[in-house]
Structures are given as C-alpha cells and as structure tokens.
Coordinates of C-alpha atoms and ligand atoms in Angstrom, one line a residue:
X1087 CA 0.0 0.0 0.0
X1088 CA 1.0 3.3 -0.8
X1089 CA 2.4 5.2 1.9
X1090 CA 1.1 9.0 2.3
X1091 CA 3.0 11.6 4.0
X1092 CA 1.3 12.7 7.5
X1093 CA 0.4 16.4 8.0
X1094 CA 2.3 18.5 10.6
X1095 CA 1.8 22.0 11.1
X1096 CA 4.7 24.5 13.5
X1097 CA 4.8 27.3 14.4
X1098 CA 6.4 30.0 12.7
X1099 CA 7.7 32.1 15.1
X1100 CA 9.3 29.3 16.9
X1101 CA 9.8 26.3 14.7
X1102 CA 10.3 23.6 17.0
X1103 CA 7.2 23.6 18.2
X1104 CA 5.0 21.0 16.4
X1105 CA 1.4 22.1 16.7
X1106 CA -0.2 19.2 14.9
X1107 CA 1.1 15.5 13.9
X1108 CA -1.4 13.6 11.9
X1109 CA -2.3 11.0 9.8
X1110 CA -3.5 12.5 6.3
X1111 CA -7.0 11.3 5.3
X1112 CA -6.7 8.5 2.4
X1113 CA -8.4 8.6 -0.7
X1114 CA -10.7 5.9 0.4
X1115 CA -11.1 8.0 3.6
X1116 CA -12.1 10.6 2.2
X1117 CA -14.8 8.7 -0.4
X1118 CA -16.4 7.4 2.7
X1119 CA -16.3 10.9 4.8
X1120 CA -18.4 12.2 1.9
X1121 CA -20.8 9.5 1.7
X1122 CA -21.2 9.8 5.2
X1123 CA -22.1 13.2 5.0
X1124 CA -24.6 12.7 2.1
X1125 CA -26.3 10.6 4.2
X1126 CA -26.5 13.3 6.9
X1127 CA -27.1 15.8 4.3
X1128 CA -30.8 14.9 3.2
X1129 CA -31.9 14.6 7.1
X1130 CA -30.3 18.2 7.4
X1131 CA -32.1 19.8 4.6
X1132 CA -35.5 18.8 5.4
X1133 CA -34.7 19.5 9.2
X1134 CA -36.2 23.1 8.3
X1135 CA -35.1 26.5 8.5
X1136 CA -36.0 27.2 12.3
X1137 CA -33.4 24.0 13.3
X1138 CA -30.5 25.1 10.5
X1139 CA -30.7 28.5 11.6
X1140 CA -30.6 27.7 15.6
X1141 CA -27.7 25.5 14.8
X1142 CA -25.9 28.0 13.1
X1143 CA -26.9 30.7 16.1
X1144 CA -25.5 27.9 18.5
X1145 CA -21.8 27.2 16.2
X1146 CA -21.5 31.0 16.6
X1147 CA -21.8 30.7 20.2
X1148 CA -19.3 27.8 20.3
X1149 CA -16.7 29.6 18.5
X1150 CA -17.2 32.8 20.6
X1151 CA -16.9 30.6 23.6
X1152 CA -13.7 29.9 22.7
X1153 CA -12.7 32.9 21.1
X1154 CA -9.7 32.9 23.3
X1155 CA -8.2 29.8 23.0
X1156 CA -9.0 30.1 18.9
X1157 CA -6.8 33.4 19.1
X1158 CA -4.0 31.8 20.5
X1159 CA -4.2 28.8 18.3
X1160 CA -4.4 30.9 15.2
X1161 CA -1.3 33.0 16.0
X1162 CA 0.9 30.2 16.8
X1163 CA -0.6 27.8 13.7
X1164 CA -0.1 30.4 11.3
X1165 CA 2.0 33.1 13.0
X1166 CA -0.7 36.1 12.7
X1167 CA -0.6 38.8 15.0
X1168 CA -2.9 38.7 17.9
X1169 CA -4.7 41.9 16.9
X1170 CA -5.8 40.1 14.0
X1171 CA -6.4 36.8 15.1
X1172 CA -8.6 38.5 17.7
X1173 CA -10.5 39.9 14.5
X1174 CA -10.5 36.9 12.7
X1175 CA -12.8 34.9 15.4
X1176 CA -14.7 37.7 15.5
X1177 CA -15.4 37.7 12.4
X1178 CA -15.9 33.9 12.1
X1179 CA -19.1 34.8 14.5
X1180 CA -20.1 37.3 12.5
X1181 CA -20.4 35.4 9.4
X1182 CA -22.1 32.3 11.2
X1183 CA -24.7 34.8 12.6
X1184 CA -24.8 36.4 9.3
X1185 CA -26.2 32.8 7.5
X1186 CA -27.4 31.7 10.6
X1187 CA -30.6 34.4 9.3
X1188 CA -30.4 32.9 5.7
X1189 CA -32.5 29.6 6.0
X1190 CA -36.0 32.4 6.5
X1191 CA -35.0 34.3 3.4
X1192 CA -37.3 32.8 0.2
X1193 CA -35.4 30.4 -1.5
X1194 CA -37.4 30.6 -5.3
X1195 CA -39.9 32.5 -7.3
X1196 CA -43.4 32.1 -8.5
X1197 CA -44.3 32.5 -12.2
X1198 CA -47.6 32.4 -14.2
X1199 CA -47.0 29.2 -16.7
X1200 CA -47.3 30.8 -20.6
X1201 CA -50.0 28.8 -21.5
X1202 CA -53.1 27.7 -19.3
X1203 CA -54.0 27.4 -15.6
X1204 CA -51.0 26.4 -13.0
X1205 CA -48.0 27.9 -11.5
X1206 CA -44.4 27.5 -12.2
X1207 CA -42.2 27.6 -9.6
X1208 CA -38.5 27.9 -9.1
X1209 CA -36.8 26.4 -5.9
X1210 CA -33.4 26.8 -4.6
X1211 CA -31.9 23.4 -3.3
X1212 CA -28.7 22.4 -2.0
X1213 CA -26.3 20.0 -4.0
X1214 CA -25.8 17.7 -1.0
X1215 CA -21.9 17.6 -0.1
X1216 CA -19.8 20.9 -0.8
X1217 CA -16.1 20.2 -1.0
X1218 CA -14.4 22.9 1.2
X1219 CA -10.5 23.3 0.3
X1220 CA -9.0 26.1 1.9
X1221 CA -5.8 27.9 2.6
X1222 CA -3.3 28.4 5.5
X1223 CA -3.5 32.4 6.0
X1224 CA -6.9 32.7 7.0
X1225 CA -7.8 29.1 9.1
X1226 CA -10.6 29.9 10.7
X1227 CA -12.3 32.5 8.6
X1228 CA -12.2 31.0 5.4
X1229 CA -13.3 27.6 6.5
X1230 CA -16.3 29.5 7.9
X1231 CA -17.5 31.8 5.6
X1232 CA -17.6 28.8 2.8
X1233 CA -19.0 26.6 5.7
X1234 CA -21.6 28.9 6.6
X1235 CA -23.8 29.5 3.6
X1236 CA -23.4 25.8 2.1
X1237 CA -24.8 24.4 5.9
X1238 CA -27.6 27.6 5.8
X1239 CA -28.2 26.2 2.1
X1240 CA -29.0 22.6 3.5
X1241 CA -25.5 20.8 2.3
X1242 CA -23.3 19.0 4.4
X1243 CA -19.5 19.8 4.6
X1244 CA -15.7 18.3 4.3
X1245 CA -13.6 20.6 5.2
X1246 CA -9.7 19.9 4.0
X1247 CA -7.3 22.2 5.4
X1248 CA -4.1 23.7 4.0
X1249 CA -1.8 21.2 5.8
X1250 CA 0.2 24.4 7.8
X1251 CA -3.2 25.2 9.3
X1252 CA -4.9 21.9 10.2
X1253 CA -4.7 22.2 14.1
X1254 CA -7.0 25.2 13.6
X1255 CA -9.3 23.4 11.3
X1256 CA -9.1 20.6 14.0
X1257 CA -10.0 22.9 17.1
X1258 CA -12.8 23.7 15.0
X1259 CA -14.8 20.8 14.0
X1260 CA -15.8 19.8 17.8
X1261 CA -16.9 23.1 18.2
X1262 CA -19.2 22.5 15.4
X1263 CA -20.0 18.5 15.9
X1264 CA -21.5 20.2 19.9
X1265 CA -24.4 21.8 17.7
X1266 CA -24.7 19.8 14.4
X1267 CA -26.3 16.5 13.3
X1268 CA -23.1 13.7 13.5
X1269 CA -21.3 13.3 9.6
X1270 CA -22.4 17.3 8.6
X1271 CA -19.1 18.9 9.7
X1272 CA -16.3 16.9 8.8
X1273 CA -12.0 17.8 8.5
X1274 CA -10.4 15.7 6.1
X1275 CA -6.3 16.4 6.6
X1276 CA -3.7 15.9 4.2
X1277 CA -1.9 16.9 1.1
X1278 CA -2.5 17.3 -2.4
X1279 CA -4.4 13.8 -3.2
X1280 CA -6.8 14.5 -0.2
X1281 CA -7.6 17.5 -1.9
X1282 CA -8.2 15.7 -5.3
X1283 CA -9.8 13.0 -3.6
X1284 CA -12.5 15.7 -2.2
X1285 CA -12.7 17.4 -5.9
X1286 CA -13.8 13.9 -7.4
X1287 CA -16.3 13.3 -4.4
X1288 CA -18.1 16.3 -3.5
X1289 CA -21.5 17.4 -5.2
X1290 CA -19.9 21.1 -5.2
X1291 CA -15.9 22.6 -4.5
X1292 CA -15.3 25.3 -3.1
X1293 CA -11.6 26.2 -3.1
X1294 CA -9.2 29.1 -2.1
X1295 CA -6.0 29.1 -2.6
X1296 CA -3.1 29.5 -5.4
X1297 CA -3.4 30.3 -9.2
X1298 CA -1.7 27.5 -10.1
X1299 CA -3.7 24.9 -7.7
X1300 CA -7.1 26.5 -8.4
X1301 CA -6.7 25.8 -11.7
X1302 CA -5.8 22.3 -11.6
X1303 CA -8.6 22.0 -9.5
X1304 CA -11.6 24.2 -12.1
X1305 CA -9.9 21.7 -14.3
X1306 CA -10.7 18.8 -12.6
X1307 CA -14.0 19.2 -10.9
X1308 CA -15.6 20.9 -14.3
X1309 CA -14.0 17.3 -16.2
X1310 CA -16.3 15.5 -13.7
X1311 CA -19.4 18.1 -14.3
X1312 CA -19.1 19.1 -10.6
X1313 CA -20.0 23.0 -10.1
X1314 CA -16.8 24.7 -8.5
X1315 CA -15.8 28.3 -7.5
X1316 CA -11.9 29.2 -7.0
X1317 CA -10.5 32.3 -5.4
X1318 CA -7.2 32.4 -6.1
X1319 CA -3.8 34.5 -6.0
X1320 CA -3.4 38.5 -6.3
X1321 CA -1.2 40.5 -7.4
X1322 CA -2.6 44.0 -5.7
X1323 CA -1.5 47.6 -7.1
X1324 CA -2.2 51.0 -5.0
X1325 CA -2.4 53.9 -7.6
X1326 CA -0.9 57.3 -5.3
X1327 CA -2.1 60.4 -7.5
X1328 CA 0.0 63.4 -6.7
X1329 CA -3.5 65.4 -4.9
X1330 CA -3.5 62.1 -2.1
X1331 CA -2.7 62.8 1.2
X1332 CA 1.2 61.5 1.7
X1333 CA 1.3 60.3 5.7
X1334 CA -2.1 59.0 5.6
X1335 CA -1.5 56.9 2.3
X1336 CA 2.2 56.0 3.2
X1337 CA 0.8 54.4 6.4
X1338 CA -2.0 52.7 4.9
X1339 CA 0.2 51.2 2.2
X1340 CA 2.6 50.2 4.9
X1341 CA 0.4 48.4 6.5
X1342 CA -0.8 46.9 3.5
X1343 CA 2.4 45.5 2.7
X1344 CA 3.3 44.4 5.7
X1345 CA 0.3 43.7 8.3
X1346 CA 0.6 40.2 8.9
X1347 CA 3.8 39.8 6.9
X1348 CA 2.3 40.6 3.6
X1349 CA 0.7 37.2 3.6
X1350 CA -3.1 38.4 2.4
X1351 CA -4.5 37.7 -0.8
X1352 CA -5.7 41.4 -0.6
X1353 CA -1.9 42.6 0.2
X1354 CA -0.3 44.8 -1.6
X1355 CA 2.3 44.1 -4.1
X1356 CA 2.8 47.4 -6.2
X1357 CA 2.5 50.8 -5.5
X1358 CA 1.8 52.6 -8.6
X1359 CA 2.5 56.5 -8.1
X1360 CA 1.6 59.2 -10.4
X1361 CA 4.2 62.3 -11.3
X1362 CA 7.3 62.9 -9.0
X1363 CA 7.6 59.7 -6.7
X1364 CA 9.9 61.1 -4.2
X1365 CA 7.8 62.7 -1.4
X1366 CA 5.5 59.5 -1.5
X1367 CA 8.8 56.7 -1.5
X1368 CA 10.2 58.9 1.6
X1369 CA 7.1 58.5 3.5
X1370 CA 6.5 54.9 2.8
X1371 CA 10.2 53.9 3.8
X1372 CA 9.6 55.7 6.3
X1373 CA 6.0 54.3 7.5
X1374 CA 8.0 50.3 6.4
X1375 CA 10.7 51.2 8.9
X1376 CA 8.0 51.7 11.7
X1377 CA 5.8 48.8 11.3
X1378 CA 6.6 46.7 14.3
X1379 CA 8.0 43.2 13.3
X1380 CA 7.7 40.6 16.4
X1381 CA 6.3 37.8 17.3
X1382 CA 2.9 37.2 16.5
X1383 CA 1.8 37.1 20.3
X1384 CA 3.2 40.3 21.5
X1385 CA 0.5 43.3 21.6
X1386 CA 1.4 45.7 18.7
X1387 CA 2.6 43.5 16.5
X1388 CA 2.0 44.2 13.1
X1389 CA 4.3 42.1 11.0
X1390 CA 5.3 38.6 12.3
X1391 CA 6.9 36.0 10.4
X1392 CA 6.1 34.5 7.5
X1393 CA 4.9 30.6 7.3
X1394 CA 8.0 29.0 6.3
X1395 CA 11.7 29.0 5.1
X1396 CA 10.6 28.2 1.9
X1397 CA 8.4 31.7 1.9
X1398 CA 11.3 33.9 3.2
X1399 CA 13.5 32.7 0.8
X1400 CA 11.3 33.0 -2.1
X1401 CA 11.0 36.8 -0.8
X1402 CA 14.7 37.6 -0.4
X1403 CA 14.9 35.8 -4.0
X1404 CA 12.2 38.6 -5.4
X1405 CA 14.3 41.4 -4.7
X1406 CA 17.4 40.5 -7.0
X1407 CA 17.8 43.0 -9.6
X1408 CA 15.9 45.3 -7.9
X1409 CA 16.9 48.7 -5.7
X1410 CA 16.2 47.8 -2.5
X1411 CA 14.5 51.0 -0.5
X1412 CA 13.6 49.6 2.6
X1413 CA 14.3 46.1 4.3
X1414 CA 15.4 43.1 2.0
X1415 CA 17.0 40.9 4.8
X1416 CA 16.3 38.0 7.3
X1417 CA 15.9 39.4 11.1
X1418 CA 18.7 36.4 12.1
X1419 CA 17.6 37.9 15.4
X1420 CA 14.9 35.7 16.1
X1421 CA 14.4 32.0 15.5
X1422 CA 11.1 32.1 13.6
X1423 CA 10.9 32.9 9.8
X1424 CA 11.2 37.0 9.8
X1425 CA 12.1 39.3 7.2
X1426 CA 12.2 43.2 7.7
X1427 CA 8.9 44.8 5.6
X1428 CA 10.8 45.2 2.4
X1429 CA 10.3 48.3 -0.7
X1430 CA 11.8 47.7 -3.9
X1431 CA 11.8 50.0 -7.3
X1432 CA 14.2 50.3 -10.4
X1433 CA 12.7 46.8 -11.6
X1434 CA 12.7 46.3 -15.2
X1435 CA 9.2 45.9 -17.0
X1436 CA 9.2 42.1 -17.1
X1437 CA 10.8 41.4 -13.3
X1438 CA 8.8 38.8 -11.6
X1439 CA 7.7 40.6 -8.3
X1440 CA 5.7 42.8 -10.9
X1441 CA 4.1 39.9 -12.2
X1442 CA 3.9 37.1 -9.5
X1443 CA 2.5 36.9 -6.7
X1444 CA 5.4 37.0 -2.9
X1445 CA 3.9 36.1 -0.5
X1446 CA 5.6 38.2 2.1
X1447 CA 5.9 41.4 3.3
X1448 CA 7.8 43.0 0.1
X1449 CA 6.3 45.4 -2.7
X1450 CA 8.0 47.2 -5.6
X1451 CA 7.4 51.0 -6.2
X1452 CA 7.0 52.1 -10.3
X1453 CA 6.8 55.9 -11.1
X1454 CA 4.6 56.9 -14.1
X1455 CA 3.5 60.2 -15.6
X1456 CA -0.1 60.2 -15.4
X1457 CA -3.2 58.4 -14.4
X1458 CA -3.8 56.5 -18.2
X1459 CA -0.2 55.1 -17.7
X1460 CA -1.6 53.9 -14.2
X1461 CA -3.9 52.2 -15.5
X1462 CA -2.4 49.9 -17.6
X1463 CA 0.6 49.4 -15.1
X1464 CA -2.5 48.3 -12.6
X1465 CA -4.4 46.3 -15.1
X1466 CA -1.0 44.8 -16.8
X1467 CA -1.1 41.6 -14.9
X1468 CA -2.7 37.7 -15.1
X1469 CA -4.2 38.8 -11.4
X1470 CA -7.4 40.8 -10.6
X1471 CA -8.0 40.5 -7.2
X1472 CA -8.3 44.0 -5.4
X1473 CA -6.8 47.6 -6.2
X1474 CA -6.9 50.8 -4.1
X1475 CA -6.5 54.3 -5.6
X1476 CA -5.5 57.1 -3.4
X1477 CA -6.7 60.9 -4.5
X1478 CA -9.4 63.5 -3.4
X1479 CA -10.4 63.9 -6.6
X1480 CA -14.3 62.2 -6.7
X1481 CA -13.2 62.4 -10.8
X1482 CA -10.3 60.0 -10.6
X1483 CA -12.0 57.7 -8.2
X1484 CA -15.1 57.3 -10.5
X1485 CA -12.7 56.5 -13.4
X1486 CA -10.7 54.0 -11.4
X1487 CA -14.1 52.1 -10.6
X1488 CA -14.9 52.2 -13.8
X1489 CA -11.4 50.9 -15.7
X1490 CA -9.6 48.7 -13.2
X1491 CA -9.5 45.3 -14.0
X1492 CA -10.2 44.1 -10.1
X1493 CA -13.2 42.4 -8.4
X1494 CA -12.7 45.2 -5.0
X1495 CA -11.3 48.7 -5.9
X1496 CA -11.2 50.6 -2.9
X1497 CA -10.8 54.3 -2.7
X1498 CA -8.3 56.3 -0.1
X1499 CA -8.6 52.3 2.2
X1500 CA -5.7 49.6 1.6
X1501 CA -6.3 46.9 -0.5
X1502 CA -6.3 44.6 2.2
X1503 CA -9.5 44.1 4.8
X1504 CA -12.6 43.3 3.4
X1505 CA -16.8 42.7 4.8
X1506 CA -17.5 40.2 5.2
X1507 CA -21.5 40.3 4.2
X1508 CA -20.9 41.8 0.6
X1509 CA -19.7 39.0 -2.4
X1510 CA -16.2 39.0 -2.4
X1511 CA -14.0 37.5 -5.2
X1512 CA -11.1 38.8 -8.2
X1513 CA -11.3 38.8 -11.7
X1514 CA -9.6 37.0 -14.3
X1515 CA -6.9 34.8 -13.1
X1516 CA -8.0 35.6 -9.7
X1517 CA -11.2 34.1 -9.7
X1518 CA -12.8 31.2 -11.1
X1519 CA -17.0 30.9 -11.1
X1520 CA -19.4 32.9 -8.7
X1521 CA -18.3 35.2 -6.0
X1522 CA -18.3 34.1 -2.0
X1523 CA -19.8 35.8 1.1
X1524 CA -23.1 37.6 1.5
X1525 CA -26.2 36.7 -0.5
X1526 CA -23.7 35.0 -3.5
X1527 CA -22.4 32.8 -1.2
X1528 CA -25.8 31.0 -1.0
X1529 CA -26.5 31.2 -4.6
X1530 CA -23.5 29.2 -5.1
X1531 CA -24.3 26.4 -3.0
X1532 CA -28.1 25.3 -4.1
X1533 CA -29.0 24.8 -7.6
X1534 CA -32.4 26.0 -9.2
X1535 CA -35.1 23.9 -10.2
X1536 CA -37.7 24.2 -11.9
X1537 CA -41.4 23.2 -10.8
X1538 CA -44.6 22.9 -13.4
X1539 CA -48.3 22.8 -11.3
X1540 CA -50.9 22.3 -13.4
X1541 CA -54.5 21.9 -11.7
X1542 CA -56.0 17.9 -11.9
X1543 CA -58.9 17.3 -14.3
X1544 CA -60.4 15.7 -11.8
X1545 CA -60.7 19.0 -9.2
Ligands
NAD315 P1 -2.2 26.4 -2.0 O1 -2.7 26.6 -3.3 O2 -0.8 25.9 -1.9 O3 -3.1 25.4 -1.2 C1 -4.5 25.6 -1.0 C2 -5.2 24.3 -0.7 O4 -5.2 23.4 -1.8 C3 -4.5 23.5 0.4 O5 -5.5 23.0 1.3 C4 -3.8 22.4 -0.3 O6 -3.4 21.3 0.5 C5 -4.8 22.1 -1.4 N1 -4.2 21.4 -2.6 C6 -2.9 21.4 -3.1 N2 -2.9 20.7 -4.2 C7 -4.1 20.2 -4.5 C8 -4.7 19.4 -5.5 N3 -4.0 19.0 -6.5 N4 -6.0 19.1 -5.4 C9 -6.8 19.6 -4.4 N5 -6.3 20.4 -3.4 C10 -5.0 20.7 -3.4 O7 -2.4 27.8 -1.2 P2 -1.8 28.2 0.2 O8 -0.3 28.3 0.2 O9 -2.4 27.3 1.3 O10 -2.5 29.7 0.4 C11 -1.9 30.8 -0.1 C12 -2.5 31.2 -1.4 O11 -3.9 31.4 -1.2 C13 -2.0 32.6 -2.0 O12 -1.9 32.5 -3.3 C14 -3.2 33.5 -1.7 O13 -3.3 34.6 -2.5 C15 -4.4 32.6 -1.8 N6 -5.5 33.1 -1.1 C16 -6.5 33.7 -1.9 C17 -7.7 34.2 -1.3 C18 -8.8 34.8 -2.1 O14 -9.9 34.8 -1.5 N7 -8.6 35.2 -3.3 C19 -7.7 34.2 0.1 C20 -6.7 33.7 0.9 C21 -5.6 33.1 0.2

C-alpha cells in the first residue's frame, strides 16, 4: 500500500514547536467521509429553517466561547498577530450569525406558466456535499465563511485544510460537531491527493487558494461536471495620484504591505505612483521602517513571520535586480521565519515581483507620468484580485471604478480588509466561477429547479 506523508503544522515564530502531527486522510477515507455526509445531508435539509438556523446561532456561540483559546491557536498555527487573530474569530461569528438568518429568506420564485392554468415555480436546493479546500493564511475565517452559507443552504461539509493550518481546522470541528447532526461537519487532513480525492467526491468545490492549484482543481472538478468556485492569488496595485494625502497613504500602504507579513490575498504588491515619486517613496520607507515586526503574540505586533523558510527565501529571491529601498534581509535575530517589511523599485518591466504573486511582506514601487499610464501598469497583470487608488479627486475615483481590472477597488482604504456580508471575489486569473460571502455565497451552494403545477382534471 502506498504510503502517504502525515500532515504537521509549526509554528512559525518558533519552529520547533509542532502544533499538529497527523495521519492524512486517504483517498478511500475521504470517499467514505463524503458519503457519510450525504447521508446526513438529506436529514439536514429537510430538518427546516427554524433548526439550520438555531444550529448555526448555536456554532457561533461555540466559536465565541472559545474565542480565546481560537486566538492563541491561530497565532501560533499560522503566526498572525494577535490583533488580527482576535479579528478573525470575531469575524468567524459574524459570518455564522450572518447565515445563521439565511435559511428564512425565500429560497425561489413564483411565475404564471405561458399557457393555461397552474403555476411555475423555481426552488433553490442544495447540492448535497460541498467540497471545502482552503488555505493556511486565513484558518478559521475561510473555512467559515464557505462553511456557513453551504450548511444555511442545506448541504453537508468536508472541510480539507491547507496542511500548515490543520490544528485550527481541528479545534474547530468539535466546536461544530457540539451543535450539528453527526457526519455534517467533517475535517479531512492531508496533502495534495486528499484535496483531489475531495474534488472527485463532493457534489460542489469550493476552493481558495493558489493560481496554479485553483486551476488544476476548475480543471478537474468541471472534467467531472461538478459546479466549482476558486479564489485564487493577487497581485494587488495601489495607484498614489499626486493630490492624495502623503502620511495617511504611506501608512496605509505600509500596513498593506506588511500587516501580517504581507501574507493576504488582498496585500499589496505594487504601488503605482503618479508624477514625481519622491515625497510619497520617503514617506513609505519611512512608514515600512516603523511597522513593528515581532512575534505574532506580543501586543502591537504588526508584521510577524512569514509561514515557512521556503516563503522567506522566495521573498529575499524577489528582490534580486531590484533597488532595494527599505528592508530586503532575514531578522537572524529571532528564530522564527522573519524578514524586515521590504520596498523595492528600479525593476525592469518584465521582473517577476511585478508579475507574481510573494507572499511576504515586500512590494515594488514604479513611477509613471499620469493616471492612463496607471492604468495599464494596474491592469497589466494575469491577477485581478483587489486595487486601491489614493486621491481627493471624486473624478479619478469614478474612473478608477470604472477601468480597473479588479473584483474590489477601494478608494483612499488599503487593498487589504474586506466585509465580510458583501460578495467578495477577483477577476480574471484571480477568480474562477461565482463570488463568495453575502447573498452569492448561497447562490453558489443550491442549484435551481424548476417546478410545473398544473391543476387535476379531476378537481
Ligand atoms: P495552496 O494553493 O498551496 O493550497 C490551497 C489548498 O489546496 C490547500 O488545502 C492544499 O493542500 C490544497 N491542494 C494542493 N494541491 C491540491 C490538488 N492537486 N487538489 C486539491 N487540493 C490541493 O495555497 P496556500 O499556500 O495554502 O495559500 C496561499 C494562497 O492562497 C495565496 O496564493 C493567496 O493569495 C491565496 N488566497 C486567496 C484568497 C482569495 O480569496 N482570493 C484568500 C486567501 C488566500
């Protein structure tokens, strides 16, 4: 039998601690998790609204019980400062109130048939499993909000982790198995093939994650006719026009960069300034040099270390060619994975940090004359996840939300930070399918059918 690699997850401010050690979940594991959950899928659905959404009242209450030890957990896992972790439970419970109001809303239309007496009717229903595969950097939040609306919708759920965030994923399901039906919640851990395993399985796939893995997995669930959405990679430009307020926009973009060591999807990875650069690249070196880099625990920590060697040495890698304005090392200091907040610019047209996405808290700087040149630097890229332009012109804001190629353009706000009740999602290589959160988010997990009444001869 073939052997599979077990999942461990550290943590990345102080490697040798091991936060998780476990078997990954086989392929035949996983075929029988889903089945299981079917099962426990049609008893859910017809369980009615007033039980789905007191369940989903109740998981919030779990997770808020244990909003503490899920903060703690989610820093060490994942290294994210406690500020944010804090914010991620919290919104976790937001989101699982949020659906927990979904199962009351109408769920189909009525329409007069086009010829004789009867009624057509459409009716939202769910697909039965949904196929949850998620990434490290958000482990709580992102398992919930796809969670959420497919259990509100009447599906059941396997949930596989990103393996460097599985003890989250773990602390989780009990939480959830306390206020749901038994086979409804379940965390499948592993690697790659458990991932694939859960693509072939699942009635509908949800996955966030990579370019390069999203696609392989569109490609695979569409091959087996199973509906699938994919959020994927960014590569996130802030346009500066010269009438933007400097400090304000230098410490937003900072923190863009850097906030949790630049390992958002919504992150910032280009700052895109308009006319003379120089009072805007002093302010931002400046605002870089002050973020506070520590470990994820301490209070004020803003940047803490990124998830891996691997990570920090494909950032320090980035950098080559460039001008380095700000950071560009290792913090040898510590014994985690830290890198100082790093600005680049001087890059050639075609350098990669331009084009692919670092995770890590590093961003290149390109001047340009005016706001059309802007516009194509910003929309020159595969990615279209999120872009921010910073002016107090209501002019070049209206244009900018009208011609950038991005699924959230935010105006004088970083890229990064998003609600968590509106659809959320990129364009083009960013986004595969319908959007997540809000109202979408249940859309995407029932599928529409289509009911004829006529009226019985005999009545
Ligand atoms: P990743 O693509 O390496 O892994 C994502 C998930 O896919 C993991 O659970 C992984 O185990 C699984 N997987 C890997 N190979 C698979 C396969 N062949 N079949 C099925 N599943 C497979 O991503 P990551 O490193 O965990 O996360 C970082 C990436 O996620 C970044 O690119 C970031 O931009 C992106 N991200 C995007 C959003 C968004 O909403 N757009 C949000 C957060 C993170």
């Amino acid at each position: 039998m073939e052997q599979i690699a077990d999942v461990v997850s550290c943590n990345p401010d102080y490697p040798p601690e091991v936060l998780v050690y476990t078997p990954a979940t086989s392929w035949d594991g996983v075929v029988r998790t889903v089945e299981r959950a079917r099962v426990a899928a049609r008893e859910w659905w017809h369980s009615g609204a007033t039980h789905r959404a007191a369940a989903l009242h109740a998981a919030a209450e779990r997770v808020e019980e244990a909003r503490d030890i899920l903060i703690d957990l989610i820093s060490r896992e994942v290294g994210k400062p406690s500020a944010e972790a804090r914010g991620e439970v919290a919104r976790a419970v937001a989101i699982l109130r949020y659906y927990a109001q979904q199962p009351y809303d109408p769920i189909g239309a009525v329409h007069e048939p086009a010829q004789g007496r009867g009624m057509l009717l459409t009716r939202r229903s769910p697909h039965g499993v949904a196929g949850l595969i998620t990434p490290w950097n958000f482990p709580l939040a992102i398992p919930v909000w796809k969670a959420a609306p497919a259990l509100a919708a009447g599906n059941a759920v396997v949930l596989k982790p990103a393996p460097p965030a599985t003890a989250c994923a773990l602390e989780l399901a009990p939480l959830l198995a306390e206020v749901l039906p038994e086979g409804l919640f379940t965390v499948v851990p592993g690697h790659a093939e458990t991932g694939a395993a859960l693509v072939e399985s699942a009635d509908v796939v949800s996955f966030t994650g990579s370019t390069a893995v999203g696609r392989a997995v569109v490609q695979a669930a569409t091959a087996s006719g199973t509906p699938v959405q994919a959020e994927m990679g960014g590569q996130n430009a802030a346009i500066v026009m010269p009438d933007a307020e400097i400090d304000e926009t230098a410490t937003q973009i900072a923190g863009a960069i850097a906030g949790y060591a630049g390992q958002k999807c919504t992150a910032t990875k280009r700052v895109i300034v308009v006319g003379d650069p120089a009072p805007l690249r002093g302010a931002l070196v400046e605002a870089l040099k002050s973020i506070e880099v520590g470990p994820p625990a301490a209070a004020g920590t803003v940047c803490g270390p990124v998830i891996s060697a691997q990570a920090r040495a494909a950032v320090l890698e980035s950098v080559a060619g460039a001008r380095v304005l700000a950071g560009g090392f290792e913090l040898g200091s510590r014994q985690g994975w830290y890198i100082a907040p790093t600005l680049v610019d001087e890059l050639d047209d075609g350098h990669p940090l331009l084009r692919n996405e670092i995770f890590g808290p590093v961003a290149a700087l390109v001047a340009v004359p005016d706001l059309d040149s802007a516009l194509a630097a910003a929309n020159g890229v595969v990615q279209g996840l999120v872009s921010s332009v910073h002016t107090s012109s209501l002019g070049t804001a209206l244009r900018c939300a009208d011609e950038l190629d991005t699924g959230l353009i935010k105006v004088n706000a970083p890229t990064t930070g998003v609600d968590f009740h509106v659809p959320f999602g990129g364009e083009k290589e960013s986004s595969h399918g319908s959007r997540e959160q809000g109202k979408a988010g249940m859309d995407f997990f029932t599928r529409t059918r289509t009911i004829t009444l006529r009226q019985s001869t005999a009545v």
